[in-house]
mmCIF file of C-alpha atoms and ligand atoms in Angstrom:
data_model
loop_
_atom_site.group_PDB
_atom_site.id
_atom_site.type_symbol
_atom_site.label_atom_id
_atom_site.label_comp_id
_atom_site.label_asym_id
_atom_site.label_seq_id
_atom_site.Cartn_x
_atom_site.Cartn_y
_atom_site.Cartn_z
ATOM 1 C CA MET A 19 -74.373 -37.635 -126.545
ATOM 2 C CA THR A 20 -76.512 -40.160 -124.664
ATOM 3 C CA LEU A 21 -75.743 -40.362 -120.959
ATOM 4 C CA PRO A 22 -76.197 -43.508 -118.897
ATOM 5 C CA PRO A 23 -79.862 -43.461 -117.789
ATOM 6 C CA ASN A 24 -81.012 -43.467 -114.181
ATOM 7 C CA VAL A 25 -82.551 -46.933 -114.072
ATOM 8 C CA TYR A 26 -83.851 -46.645 -110.509
ATOM 9 C CA ASP A 27 -86.463 -43.905 -111.042
ATOM 10 C CA ALA A 28 -90.010 -45.120 -111.619
ATOM 11 C CA GLU A 29 -92.374 -43.631 -114.220
ATOM 12 C CA PRO A 30 -94.546 -40.699 -113.157
ATOM 13 C CA ILE A 31 -97.928 -41.718 -111.698
ATOM 14 C CA PRO A 32 -100.647 -41.096 -114.345
ATOM 15 C CA GLU A 33 -102.307 -37.699 -114.114
ATOM 16 C CA ALA A 34 -105.679 -39.415 -113.672
ATOM 17 C CA ALA A 35 -104.704 -40.356 -110.096
ATOM 18 C CA ARG A 36 -104.709 -36.723 -108.970
ATOM 19 C CA ALA A 37 -108.443 -36.014 -108.835
ATOM 20 C CA GLU A 38 -109.134 -39.140 -106.798
ATOM 21 C CA ILE A 39 -106.240 -38.444 -104.423
ATOM 22 C CA GLU A 40 -107.543 -34.890 -103.975
ATOM 23 C CA ARG A 41 -110.999 -36.274 -103.135
ATOM 24 C CA LEU A 42 -109.501 -38.665 -100.589
ATOM 25 C CA LEU A 43 -107.490 -35.848 -99.021
ATOM 26 C CA GLN A 44 -110.573 -33.603 -98.883
ATOM 27 C CA THR A 45 -112.786 -36.238 -97.282
ATOM 28 C CA GLY A 46 -110.150 -38.029 -95.211
ATOM 29 C CA ASP A 47 -111.656 -41.296 -96.545
ATOM 30 C CA LEU A 48 -108.461 -43.337 -96.378
ATOM 31 C CA PHE A 49 -109.597 -46.561 -94.660
ATOM 32 C CA ARG A 50 -110.917 -49.274 -96.963
ATOM 33 C CA TYR A 51 -113.855 -50.219 -94.743
ATOM 34 C CA THR A 52 -115.308 -46.736 -94.040
ATOM 35 C CA ALA A 53 -117.391 -46.374 -97.220
ATOM 36 C CA PRO A 54 -120.451 -48.661 -97.419
ATOM 37 C CA GLU A 55 -119.310 -49.898 -100.836
ATOM 38 C CA ASP A 56 -117.012 -49.196 -103.799
ATOM 39 C CA ALA A 57 -114.040 -47.976 -101.740
ATOM 40 C CA PRO A 58 -110.947 -47.521 -103.963
ATOM 41 C CA VAL A 59 -109.394 -50.696 -102.502
ATOM 42 C CA ALA A 60 -112.531 -52.724 -103.303
ATOM 43 C CA LEU A 61 -112.636 -51.314 -106.853
ATOM 44 C CA LEU A 62 -108.954 -52.161 -107.311
ATOM 45 C CA GLU A 63 -109.615 -55.747 -106.213
ATOM 46 C CA ARG A 64 -112.433 -56.142 -108.750
ATOM 47 C CA GLU A 65 -110.426 -54.546 -111.583
ATOM 48 C CA PHE A 66 -107.316 -56.605 -110.849
ATOM 49 C CA ALA A 67 -109.222 -59.905 -110.625
ATOM 50 C CA ASP A 68 -111.018 -59.114 -113.915
ATOM 51 C CA MET A 69 -107.768 -58.076 -115.621
ATOM 52 C CA LEU A 70 -106.095 -61.397 -114.791
ATOM 53 C CA GLY A 71 -109.198 -63.551 -115.130
ATOM 54 C CA SER A 72 -109.577 -64.808 -111.568
ATOM 55 C CA LYS A 73 -112.678 -64.847 -109.352
ATOM 56 C CA TYR A 74 -111.371 -63.061 -106.284
ATOM 57 C CA ALA A 75 -108.639 -60.623 -105.258
ATOM 58 C CA LEU A 76 -107.501 -59.310 -101.874
ATOM 59 C CA ALA A 77 -105.299 -56.210 -101.761
ATOM 60 C CA VAL A 78 -102.845 -56.054 -98.856
ATOM 61 C CA SER A 79 -99.825 -54.108 -97.630
ATOM 62 C CA SER A 80 -97.156 -56.010 -99.631
ATOM 63 C CA CYS A 81 -96.516 -59.137 -101.672
ATOM 64 C CA SER A 82 -94.772 -60.573 -98.599
ATOM 65 C CA ALA A 83 -98.014 -60.070 -96.647
ATOM 66 C CA ALA A 84 -99.900 -61.763 -99.505
ATOM 67 C CA LEU A 85 -97.527 -64.779 -99.356
ATOM 68 C CA PHE A 86 -97.841 -64.967 -95.542
ATOM 69 C CA LEU A 87 -101.662 -64.807 -95.700
ATOM 70 C CA SER A 88 -101.692 -67.397 -98.518
ATOM 71 C CA LEU A 89 -99.836 -69.903 -96.332
ATOM 72 C CA LEU A 90 -102.209 -69.232 -93.421
ATOM 73 C CA ALA A 91 -105.231 -69.411 -95.726
ATOM 74 C CA LEU A 92 -104.152 -72.931 -96.786
ATOM 75 C CA ASP A 93 -104.441 -73.930 -93.108
ATOM 76 C CA LEU A 94 -100.998 -75.575 -93.016
ATOM 77 C CA LYS A 95 -100.074 -77.049 -89.639
ATOM 78 C CA PRO A 96 -97.249 -75.412 -87.653
ATOM 79 C CA GLY A 97 -93.927 -76.860 -88.788
ATOM 80 C CA ALA A 98 -95.218 -77.851 -92.230
ATOM 81 C CA LYS A 99 -92.525 -77.828 -94.905
ATOM 82 C CA VAL A 100 -92.939 -75.463 -97.846
ATOM 83 C CA MET A 101 -90.704 -75.727 -100.920
ATOM 84 C CA ILE A 102 -89.301 -72.641 -102.655
ATOM 85 C CA PRO A 103 -86.630 -72.167 -105.312
ATOM 86 C CA ALA A 104 -83.257 -71.308 -103.739
ATOM 87 C CA PHE A 105 -83.031 -68.335 -106.115
ATOM 88 C CA THR A 106 -85.545 -65.856 -104.713
ATOM 89 C CA PHE A 107 -85.753 -62.774 -102.534
ATOM 90 C CA ALA A 108 -85.199 -63.155 -98.766
ATOM 91 C CA ALA A 109 -88.788 -61.976 -98.105
ATOM 92 C CA VAL A 110 -90.069 -65.296 -99.506
ATOM 93 C CA PRO A 111 -88.438 -67.711 -97.001
ATOM 94 C CA SER A 112 -89.208 -65.017 -94.390
ATOM 95 C CA SER A 113 -92.944 -65.252 -95.127
ATOM 96 C CA ILE A 114 -92.707 -69.025 -94.507
ATOM 97 C CA VAL A 115 -90.911 -68.544 -91.187
ATOM 98 C CA HIS A 116 -93.519 -65.917 -90.257
ATOM 99 C CA ALA A 117 -96.288 -68.448 -90.952
ATOM 100 C CA ASN A 118 -94.640 -70.950 -88.555
ATOM 101 C CA CYS A 119 -93.653 -73.221 -91.425
ATOM 102 C CA VAL A 120 -90.235 -74.461 -92.573
ATOM 103 C CA PRO A 121 -88.725 -73.573 -95.967
ATOM 104 C CA VAL A 122 -87.203 -76.344 -98.101
ATOM 105 C CA LEU A 123 -84.888 -74.943 -100.769
ATOM 106 C CA CYS A 124 -84.816 -76.434 -104.231
ATOM 107 C CA GLU A 125 -81.986 -76.168 -106.773
ATOM 108 C CA VAL A 126 -82.228 -73.665 -109.621
ATOM 109 C CA GLY A 127 -80.464 -74.075 -112.959
ATOM 110 C CA ASP A 128 -78.226 -71.791 -115.026
ATOM 111 C CA ASN A 129 -81.383 -70.451 -116.692
ATOM 112 C CA TYR A 130 -82.712 -69.144 -113.315
ATOM 113 C CA ARG A 131 -85.548 -71.687 -113.335
ATOM 114 C CA ILE A 132 -86.404 -74.497 -110.929
ATOM 115 C CA ASP A 133 -84.393 -77.698 -111.439
ATOM 116 C CA MET A 134 -87.224 -80.162 -111.968
ATOM 117 C CA ALA A 135 -85.248 -83.249 -110.870
ATOM 118 C CA ASP A 136 -84.465 -81.692 -107.477
ATOM 119 C CA PHE A 137 -88.038 -80.362 -107.226
ATOM 120 C CA GLU A 138 -89.497 -83.803 -107.788
ATOM 121 C CA ALA A 139 -87.023 -85.439 -105.404
ATOM 122 C CA LYS A 140 -88.027 -83.092 -102.563
ATOM 123 C CA LEU A 141 -91.752 -82.825 -103.311
ATOM 124 C CA ASP A 142 -92.972 -85.708 -101.182
ATOM 125 C CA SER A 143 -91.472 -84.116 -98.061
ATOM 126 C CA VAL A 144 -93.458 -80.849 -98.342
ATOM 127 C CA GLU A 145 -97.069 -79.769 -97.860
ATOM 128 C CA ALA A 146 -97.119 -76.727 -100.104
ATOM 129 C CA VAL A 147 -94.887 -74.994 -102.621
ATOM 130 C CA ILE A 148 -94.298 -71.355 -103.427
ATOM 131 C CA ILE A 149 -93.120 -70.936 -106.998
ATOM 132 C CA SER A 150 -91.161 -67.702 -107.075
ATOM 133 C CA HIS A 151 -91.038 -66.501 -110.658
ATOM 134 C CA MET A 152 -87.785 -64.766 -109.748
ATOM 135 C CA ARG A 153 -87.046 -61.657 -111.829
ATOM 136 C CA GLY A 154 -90.033 -62.705 -113.922
ATOM 137 C CA HIS A 155 -88.447 -65.991 -115.127
ATOM 138 C CA THR A 156 -91.123 -68.682 -115.329
ATOM 139 C CA SER A 157 -90.234 -72.239 -114.360
ATOM 140 C CA ASP A 158 -91.840 -75.210 -116.129
ATOM 141 C CA MET A 159 -95.386 -74.696 -114.817
ATOM 142 C CA ASP A 160 -96.736 -77.680 -116.800
ATOM 143 C CA ALA A 161 -94.397 -80.090 -115.026
ATOM 144 C CA ILE A 162 -94.817 -78.355 -111.647
ATOM 145 C CA MET A 163 -98.631 -78.426 -111.785
ATOM 146 C CA ALA A 164 -98.704 -82.044 -112.962
ATOM 147 C CA LEU A 165 -96.447 -83.202 -110.094
ATOM 148 C CA CYS A 166 -98.282 -81.125 -107.453
ATOM 149 C CA THR A 167 -101.812 -81.965 -108.646
ATOM 150 C CA GLU A 168 -100.976 -85.669 -108.593
ATOM 151 C CA ARG A 169 -100.016 -85.349 -104.904
ATOM 152 C CA GLY A 170 -102.686 -82.805 -103.879
ATOM 153 C CA ILE A 171 -99.990 -80.255 -102.978
ATOM 154 C CA PRO A 172 -101.191 -76.630 -103.241
ATOM 155 C CA VAL A 173 -99.129 -74.213 -105.356
ATOM 156 C CA ILE A 174 -98.761 -70.538 -104.466
ATOM 157 C CA GLU A 175 -97.312 -68.421 -107.264
ATOM 158 C CA ASP A 176 -95.020 -65.604 -106.151
ATOM 159 C CA ALA A 177 -95.679 -63.414 -109.184
ATOM 160 C CA ALA A 178 -94.299 -60.235 -107.536
ATOM 161 C CA HIS A 179 -92.205 -59.557 -110.611
ATOM 162 C CA SER A 180 -94.366 -61.299 -113.226
ATOM 163 C CA LEU A 181 -97.392 -59.077 -113.794
ATOM 164 C CA GLY A 182 -98.139 -59.366 -117.511
ATOM 165 C CA THR A 183 -96.202 -62.594 -118.070
ATOM 166 C CA THR A 184 -98.149 -65.425 -119.712
ATOM 167 C CA TRP A 185 -97.636 -69.196 -119.929
ATOM 168 C CA HIS A 186 -99.391 -70.847 -122.907
ATOM 169 C CA GLY A 187 -101.240 -67.515 -123.136
ATOM 170 C CA ARG A 188 -102.537 -67.797 -119.581
ATOM 171 C CA ASN A 189 -101.735 -65.111 -117.020
ATOM 172 C CA ILE A 190 -99.028 -65.982 -114.519
ATOM 173 C CA GLY A 191 -100.565 -65.936 -111.056
ATOM 174 C CA THR A 192 -103.710 -67.779 -112.193
ATOM 175 C CA ILE A 193 -102.091 -71.200 -112.625
ATOM 176 C CA GLY A 194 -101.578 -72.157 -108.963
ATOM 177 C CA ARG A 195 -104.219 -72.092 -106.203
ATOM 178 C CA ILE A 196 -103.151 -68.536 -105.252
ATOM 179 C CA GLY A 197 -101.140 -65.859 -107.077
ATOM 180 C CA CYS A 198 -99.360 -63.020 -105.228
ATOM 181 C CA PHE A 199 -98.223 -59.703 -106.751
ATOM 182 C CA SER A 200 -96.292 -56.655 -105.517
ATOM 183 C CA PHE A 201 -96.840 -52.918 -106.011
ATOM 184 C CA GLN A 202 -93.470 -51.995 -104.474
ATOM 185 C CA SER A 203 -91.705 -49.314 -106.517
ATOM 186 C CA TYR A 204 -89.341 -51.639 -108.426
ATOM 187 C CA LYS A 205 -92.237 -53.659 -109.864
ATOM 188 C CA LEU A 206 -94.342 -52.997 -112.954
ATOM 189 C CA VAL A 207 -97.074 -51.142 -111.018
ATOM 190 C CA ASN A 208 -95.856 -48.803 -108.291
ATOM 191 C CA SER A 209 -97.551 -47.476 -105.162
ATOM 192 C CA GLY A 210 -94.399 -47.446 -103.054
ATOM 193 C CA GLU A 211 -95.722 -50.390 -101.044
ATOM 194 C CA GLY A 212 -98.619 -52.752 -101.640
ATOM 195 C CA GLY A 213 -99.538 -56.243 -102.769
ATOM 196 C CA ILE A 214 -102.466 -58.335 -103.893
ATOM 197 C CA LEU A 215 -103.435 -61.993 -103.985
ATOM 198 C CA ILE A 216 -105.802 -63.642 -106.448
ATOM 199 C CA THR A 217 -107.600 -66.979 -106.239
ATOM 200 C CA ASP A 218 -110.680 -68.838 -107.478
ATOM 201 C CA ASP A 219 -111.047 -70.598 -104.115
ATOM 202 C CA ALA A 220 -113.754 -68.996 -101.916
ATOM 203 C CA GLU A 221 -112.512 -70.698 -98.761
ATOM 204 C CA VAL A 222 -108.949 -69.474 -99.284
ATOM 205 C CA LEU A 223 -110.190 -65.967 -100.045
ATOM 206 C CA ALA A 224 -112.456 -65.847 -96.984
ATOM 207 C CA ARG A 225 -109.700 -66.974 -94.623
ATOM 208 C CA ALA A 226 -107.182 -64.512 -96.120
ATOM 209 C CA VAL A 227 -109.708 -61.635 -96.005
ATOM 210 C CA ILE A 228 -110.490 -62.168 -92.318
ATOM 211 C CA MET A 229 -106.824 -62.536 -91.323
ATOM 212 C CA SER A 230 -105.875 -59.445 -93.369
ATOM 213 C CA GLY A 231 -107.975 -57.469 -90.891
ATOM 214 C CA ALA A 232 -111.661 -57.623 -91.964
ATOM 215 C CA TYR A 233 -112.890 -57.602 -88.368
ATOM 216 C CA GLU A 234 -116.566 -58.002 -87.389
ATOM 217 C CA HIS A 235 -118.703 -57.939 -90.528
ATOM 218 C CA ASN A 236 -116.340 -56.019 -92.786
ATOM 219 C CA TRP A 237 -116.008 -59.163 -94.876
ATOM 220 C CA ARG A 238 -119.431 -58.279 -96.328
ATOM 221 C CA LYS A 239 -117.645 -55.632 -98.412
ATOM 222 C CA HIS A 240 -115.713 -58.383 -100.245
ATOM 223 C CA LYS A 241 -117.583 -59.570 -103.317
ATOM 224 C CA GLY A 242 -117.211 -62.145 -106.053
ATOM 225 C CA PRO A 243 -117.253 -61.723 -109.846
ATOM 226 C CA ARG A 244 -119.373 -58.814 -111.154
ATOM 227 C CA GLY A 245 -119.536 -57.437 -107.617
ATOM 228 C CA GLU A 246 -121.940 -60.179 -106.583
ATOM 229 C CA ASN A 247 -122.020 -62.217 -103.415
ATOM 230 C CA THR A 248 -121.612 -65.872 -104.237
ATOM 231 C CA ALA A 249 -123.183 -68.491 -101.976
ATOM 232 C CA ASP A 250 -119.873 -70.302 -101.417
ATOM 233 C CA LEU A 251 -118.206 -67.034 -100.396
ATOM 234 C CA GLU A 252 -120.994 -66.198 -97.882
ATOM 235 C CA GLN A 253 -120.744 -69.688 -96.440
ATOM 236 C CA ALA A 254 -116.981 -69.529 -96.132
ATOM 237 C CA PHE A 255 -117.093 -66.148 -94.380
ATOM 238 C CA ALA A 256 -119.812 -67.330 -91.986
ATOM 239 C CA LYS A 257 -117.767 -70.443 -91.222
ATOM 240 C CA TRP A 258 -114.544 -68.590 -90.369
ATOM 241 C CA GLN A 259 -115.932 -65.452 -88.691
ATOM 242 C CA ASN A 260 -114.326 -64.957 -85.224
ATOM 243 C CA ARG A 261 -112.245 -68.129 -85.622
ATOM 244 C CA LEU A 262 -109.092 -66.565 -87.071
ATOM 245 C CA PRO A 263 -106.590 -64.003 -85.781
ATOM 246 C CA LEU A 264 -106.454 -60.537 -87.325
ATOM 247 C CA TYR A 265 -103.014 -59.561 -88.654
ATOM 248 C CA ASN A 266 -104.128 -56.184 -90.058
ATOM 249 C CA LEU A 267 -102.198 -56.139 -93.329
ATOM 250 C CA ARG A 268 -104.740 -53.998 -95.189
ATOM 251 C CA LEU A 269 -104.047 -51.620 -98.061
ATOM 252 C CA SER A 270 -105.094 -47.945 -97.766
ATOM 253 C CA ASN A 271 -107.384 -46.160 -100.212
ATOM 254 C CA LEU A 272 -104.548 -43.776 -101.049
ATOM 255 C CA ALA A 273 -102.394 -46.635 -102.392
ATOM 256 C CA ALA A 274 -105.371 -48.009 -104.360
ATOM 257 C CA ALA A 275 -105.939 -44.579 -105.925
ATOM 258 C CA ILE A 276 -102.309 -44.581 -107.086
ATOM 259 C CA ILE A 277 -102.499 -48.140 -108.441
ATOM 260 C CA ARG A 278 -105.828 -48.101 -110.311
ATOM 261 C CA PRO A 279 -104.881 -45.656 -113.116
ATOM 262 C CA GLN A 280 -101.670 -47.654 -113.713
ATOM 263 C CA LEU A 281 -103.537 -50.861 -114.578
ATOM 264 C CA GLY A 282 -104.331 -49.432 -118.012
ATOM 265 C CA GLU A 283 -100.595 -48.833 -118.536
ATOM 266 C CA VAL A 284 -99.693 -52.486 -117.951
ATOM 267 C CA PRO A 285 -99.962 -53.650 -121.617
ATOM 268 C CA ARG A 286 -97.674 -50.817 -122.790
ATOM 269 C CA ARG A 287 -95.155 -51.398 -120.004
ATOM 270 C CA VAL A 288 -95.139 -55.129 -120.784
ATOM 271 C CA ARG A 289 -94.689 -54.551 -124.529
ATOM 272 C CA ASP A 290 -91.908 -51.976 -124.102
ATOM 273 C CA GLY A 291 -90.168 -53.935 -121.346
ATOM 274 C CA ARG A 292 -90.135 -57.067 -123.502
ATOM 275 C CA SER A 293 -88.883 -55.266 -126.591
ATOM 276 C CA ASN A 294 -86.152 -53.458 -124.592
ATOM 277 C CA HIS A 295 -85.049 -56.727 -123.046
ATOM 278 C CA ASP A 296 -84.991 -58.672 -126.297
ATOM 279 C CA TYR A 297 -83.157 -55.852 -128.081
ATOM 280 C CA VAL A 298 -80.357 -55.671 -125.487
ATOM 281 C CA ALA A 299 -80.203 -59.490 -125.217
ATOM 282 C CA GLY A 300 -79.753 -59.630 -129.009
ATOM 283 C CA LEU A 301 -76.855 -57.146 -128.901
ATOM 284 C CA LEU A 302 -75.151 -59.066 -126.077
ATOM 285 C CA GLU A 303 -75.069 -62.212 -128.237
ATOM 286 C CA SER A 304 -72.050 -60.748 -130.022
ATOM 287 C CA SER A 305 -69.942 -61.092 -126.858
ATOM 288 C CA PRO A 306 -68.165 -64.436 -126.360
ATOM 289 C CA TRP A 307 -68.249 -63.870 -122.551
ATOM 290 C CA ILE A 308 -71.938 -63.100 -122.086
ATOM 291 C CA GLU A 309 -74.882 -65.458 -122.324
ATOM 292 C CA VAL A 310 -78.564 -64.572 -121.895
ATOM 293 C CA PRO A 311 -80.426 -67.837 -121.135
ATOM 294 C CA ALA A 312 -83.409 -68.487 -123.406
ATOM 295 C CA LYS A 313 -86.953 -68.367 -122.049
ATOM 296 C CA LEU A 314 -89.063 -71.529 -122.048
ATOM 297 C CA ALA A 315 -91.263 -72.003 -125.128
ATOM 298 C CA PRO A 316 -94.747 -71.485 -123.525
ATOM 299 C CA GLU A 317 -93.614 -68.289 -121.785
ATOM 300 C CA ASP A 318 -94.155 -64.681 -122.913
ATOM 301 C CA ARG A 319 -92.152 -62.491 -120.574
ATOM 302 C CA ALA A 320 -92.749 -59.042 -119.061
ATOM 303 C CA PRO A 321 -89.198 -58.063 -118.034
ATOM 304 C CA ASP A 322 -88.114 -54.788 -116.439
ATOM 305 C CA SER A 323 -84.574 -56.003 -115.848
ATOM 306 C CA LEU A 324 -81.998 -58.161 -117.586
ATOM 307 C CA GLN A 325 -80.127 -61.171 -116.228
ATOM 308 C CA PHE A 326 -77.183 -62.752 -117.986
ATOM 309 C CA ASN A 327 -74.384 -65.197 -117.158
ATOM 310 C CA LEU A 328 -70.692 -64.528 -117.593
ATOM 311 C CA LYS A 329 -68.906 -67.308 -119.477
ATOM 312 C CA GLY A 330 -65.334 -68.348 -118.687
ATOM 313 C CA LEU A 331 -64.630 -65.620 -116.099
ATOM 314 C CA ASP A 332 -63.231 -66.573 -112.697
ATOM 315 C CA GLU A 333 -64.288 -64.766 -109.538
ATOM 316 C CA ALA A 334 -61.643 -62.035 -109.782
ATOM 317 C CA GLN A 335 -62.496 -61.427 -113.454
ATOM 318 C CA THR A 336 -66.206 -61.345 -112.583
ATOM 319 C CA ARG A 337 -65.536 -58.680 -109.950
ATOM 320 C CA ALA A 338 -63.404 -56.766 -112.464
ATOM 321 C CA PHE A 339 -66.257 -56.971 -115.000
ATOM 322 C CA ALA A 340 -68.743 -55.401 -112.558
ATOM 323 C CA LYS A 341 -66.224 -52.629 -111.819
ATOM 324 C CA ALA A 342 -65.558 -52.002 -115.513
ATOM 325 C CA ALA A 343 -69.298 -51.837 -116.268
ATOM 326 C CA GLU A 344 -69.779 -49.319 -113.468
ATOM 327 C CA ALA A 345 -66.896 -47.237 -114.815
ATOM 328 C CA ARG A 346 -68.784 -47.211 -118.125
ATOM 329 C CA GLY A 347 -71.918 -45.971 -116.323
ATOM 330 C CA VAL A 348 -73.914 -49.199 -115.963
ATOM 331 C CA LYS A 349 -74.380 -50.784 -112.551
ATOM 332 C CA VAL A 350 -74.414 -54.578 -112.548
ATOM 333 C CA GLN A 351 -74.857 -56.732 -109.488
ATOM 334 C CA VAL A 352 -73.549 -60.270 -109.488
ATOM 335 C CA PHE A 353 -76.061 -61.954 -107.172
ATOM 336 C CA GLY A 354 -73.515 -64.103 -105.364
ATOM 337 C CA LEU A 355 -70.712 -61.535 -105.146
ATOM 338 C CA SER A 356 -72.297 -58.334 -103.870
ATOM 339 C CA THR A 357 -72.110 -58.106 -100.075
ATOM 340 C CA ASP A 358 -75.227 -59.078 -98.115
ATOM 341 C CA ASN A 359 -77.215 -59.798 -101.281
ATOM 342 C CA ALA A 360 -80.753 -60.734 -100.189
ATOM 343 C CA ARG A 361 -81.075 -63.064 -103.218
ATOM 344 C CA ALA A 362 -78.101 -65.271 -102.248
ATOM 345 C CA PHE A 363 -79.492 -68.109 -100.123
ATOM 346 C CA TRP A 364 -76.372 -68.428 -97.930
ATOM 347 C CA ASN A 365 -77.170 -64.949 -96.599
ATOM 348 C CA TRP A 366 -80.516 -66.136 -95.177
ATOM 349 C CA GLN A 367 -78.948 -66.762 -91.782
ATOM 350 C CA PHE A 368 -82.341 -66.360 -90.053
ATOM 351 C CA LEU A 369 -83.046 -69.914 -91.292
ATOM 352 C CA GLY A 370 -80.331 -71.280 -89.011
ATOM 353 C CA GLU A 371 -78.154 -73.561 -91.082
ATOM 354 C CA THR A 372 -78.585 -72.914 -94.806
ATOM 355 C CA PRO A 373 -78.343 -75.975 -97.050
ATOM 356 C CA GLU A 374 -75.626 -76.575 -99.638
ATOM 357 C CA LEU A 375 -77.026 -76.147 -103.135
ATOM 358 C CA PRO A 376 -73.985 -76.269 -105.436
ATOM 359 C CA GLN A 377 -75.870 -75.766 -108.670
ATOM 360 C CA THR A 378 -77.716 -72.655 -107.494
ATOM 361 C CA ARG A 379 -74.529 -71.322 -105.888
ATOM 362 C CA ALA A 380 -72.549 -71.736 -109.124
ATOM 363 C CA MET A 381 -75.293 -69.870 -111.032
ATOM 364 C CA LEU A 382 -75.395 -67.005 -108.486
ATOM 365 C CA MET A 383 -71.600 -66.559 -108.771
ATOM 366 C CA LYS A 384 -71.825 -65.760 -112.495
ATOM 367 C CA ALA A 385 -75.353 -64.363 -112.895
ATOM 368 C CA CYS A 386 -75.512 -60.616 -113.429
ATOM 369 C CA ASP A 387 -78.489 -58.368 -112.847
ATOM 370 C CA THR A 388 -79.107 -54.996 -114.392
ATOM 371 C CA ARG A 389 -82.263 -52.930 -114.360
ATOM 372 C CA LEU A 390 -83.918 -52.186 -117.707
ATOM 373 C CA PRO A 391 -87.106 -50.167 -117.156
ATOM 374 C CA ALA A 392 -89.717 -49.997 -119.911
ATOM 375 C CA ARG A 393 -89.269 -46.232 -120.321
ATOM 376 C CA LEU A 394 -85.672 -46.462 -121.702
ATOM 377 C CA THR A 395 -84.970 -45.208 -125.229
ATOM 378 C CA ARG A 396 -83.056 -47.019 -127.987
ATOM 379 C CA PRO A 397 -79.920 -44.842 -127.571
ATOM 380 C CA GLU A 398 -79.979 -45.602 -123.834
ATOM 381 C CA LEU A 399 -80.336 -49.333 -124.556
ATOM 382 C CA ASP A 400 -77.437 -49.149 -127.037
ATOM 383 C CA LEU A 401 -75.348 -47.458 -124.373
ATOM 384 C CA ILE A 402 -76.161 -50.154 -121.798
ATOM 385 C CA ALA A 403 -75.402 -53.010 -124.215
ATOM 386 C CA GLY A 404 -72.198 -51.269 -125.362
ATOM 387 C CA ALA A 405 -71.050 -50.786 -121.767
ATOM 388 C CA LEU A 406 -71.631 -54.467 -120.909
ATOM 389 C CA ILE A 407 -69.899 -55.778 -124.032
ATOM 390 C CA GLY A 408 -67.077 -53.266 -123.529
ATOM 391 C CA ALA A 409 -66.640 -54.186 -119.856
ATOM 392 C CA ALA A 410 -66.258 -57.880 -120.750
ATOM 393 C CA GLU A 411 -63.741 -56.882 -123.434
ATOM 394 C CA ASP A 412 -61.834 -54.687 -120.911
ATOM 395 C CA VAL A 413 -61.387 -57.679 -118.619
ATOM 396 C CA MET A 414 -61.130 -60.584 -121.072
ATOM 397 C CA GLY A 415 -59.893 -59.057 -124.324
ATOM 398 C CA GLU A 416 -56.264 -59.840 -123.612
ATOM 399 C CA THR A 417 -56.891 -63.404 -122.462
ATOM 400 C CA LEU A 418 -58.392 -64.186 -125.825
ATOM 401 C CA ALA A 419 -55.685 -62.377 -127.799
ATOM 402 C CA TYR A 420 -52.888 -64.238 -126.013
ATOM 403 C CA GLY A 421 -54.762 -67.510 -125.716
ATOM 404 C CA THR A 422 -54.185 -67.874 -121.968
HETATM 405 C C1 PLP B 246 -90.341 -57.829 -104.717
HETATM 406 C C2 PLP B 246 -90.491 -59.281 -104.544
HETATM 407 C C3 PLP B 246 -91.108 -59.809 -103.386
HETATM 408 C C4 PLP B 246 -91.539 -58.960 -102.227
HETATM 409 O O1 PLP B 246 -92.528 -58.002 -102.559
HETATM 410 P P1 PLP B 246 -92.940 -56.904 -101.459
HETATM 411 O O2 PLP B 246 -94.190 -56.291 -102.017
HETATM 412 O O3 PLP B 246 -91.813 -55.919 -101.359
HETATM 413 O O4 PLP B 246 -93.173 -57.609 -100.171
HETATM 414 C C5 PLP B 246 -91.271 -61.178 -103.323
HETATM 415 N N1 PLP B 246 -90.873 -62.001 -104.320
HETATM 416 C C6 PLP B 246 -90.286 -61.525 -105.432
HETATM 417 C C7 PLP B 246 -89.895 -62.489 -106.530
HETATM 418 C C8 PLP B 246 -90.069 -60.163 -105.590
HETATM 419 O O5 PLP B 246 -89.490 -59.703 -106.697
#
């Protein structure tokens, strides 16, 4: 009999990491700037930038650090407004507060994507936007880029959960001015903690590198494509040297040694994650109470979790559904119902007064989240789908039968 899988465990770190970790332990060479060149962190940056097709990468301590440095690298004035979707993780508005800017929350639709009418209505009041591809769902990047380019507003992509996703075949994270990724354990590539930003803009890269903690002339160890120093990069570093504060958000060589052998696993994880997701989503279609919103046409997703909306359930029935699913061995969180959920905007009390966003709130009250790691087997996926369909039936079966 198949048992409910543990969906929280990550995959083992590839065996290939061991020799390099052993070397680092033997030599104590853990700081990225000790070696004259080719430190594991520097090699990771080159490999990651090449993998996604961007000129530059900067590895840092988390995706939140990457978002914070991105805002500072754009040289926004204190108090500048930065738009984000109201459906995101609390670390995203936090990075804006940390950068002395002010978040402006934009409505999100039932399909977890940015509501373009609200986005456009609020765009003229902001100086930058962070597009959080929340849970790997891509908003309409064509419309977003057209509106922002027209106004000269820089776009930062929060691609923490979108490594491997493409839009018209182009890698997510390379569409805006800057793309930020996470290596926290619940993401596609896991080093416990870690993040990286990518950009084609030498000035942005130079500013972010210095503020990440490249003191004195350590910036010389940051190179452009093919490991070469480009003239615009040299100029940008020379311009900003000693003019920016150091926040010391660097990544250690140990984390880079854990990440690098996983980059080769990304295509498999993406393929398996997508096929798992689409398989379970297909099975859920048979339930009259469950709806998995469709992706947008230009998007190819890289999911490691599944989101779906409950249809026709009130709040008590929604709570009963989550309980019934858990009793059947599958944990579901309803974003707006679980206590203290960091993805429900009304819990971001550090912002002071949180705005009223009825559309996003209504979505969060019916949107369910369940993890679906790439390593799951078909019988495990069948069990998960069966538990979700069964839980809805447990709660709603009678209502339908008696027509109430
Ligand atoms: C995980 C996540 C973050 C934060 O990443 P950290 O590396 O933990 O700082 C930000 N945004 C989204 C959409 C995420 O999923």
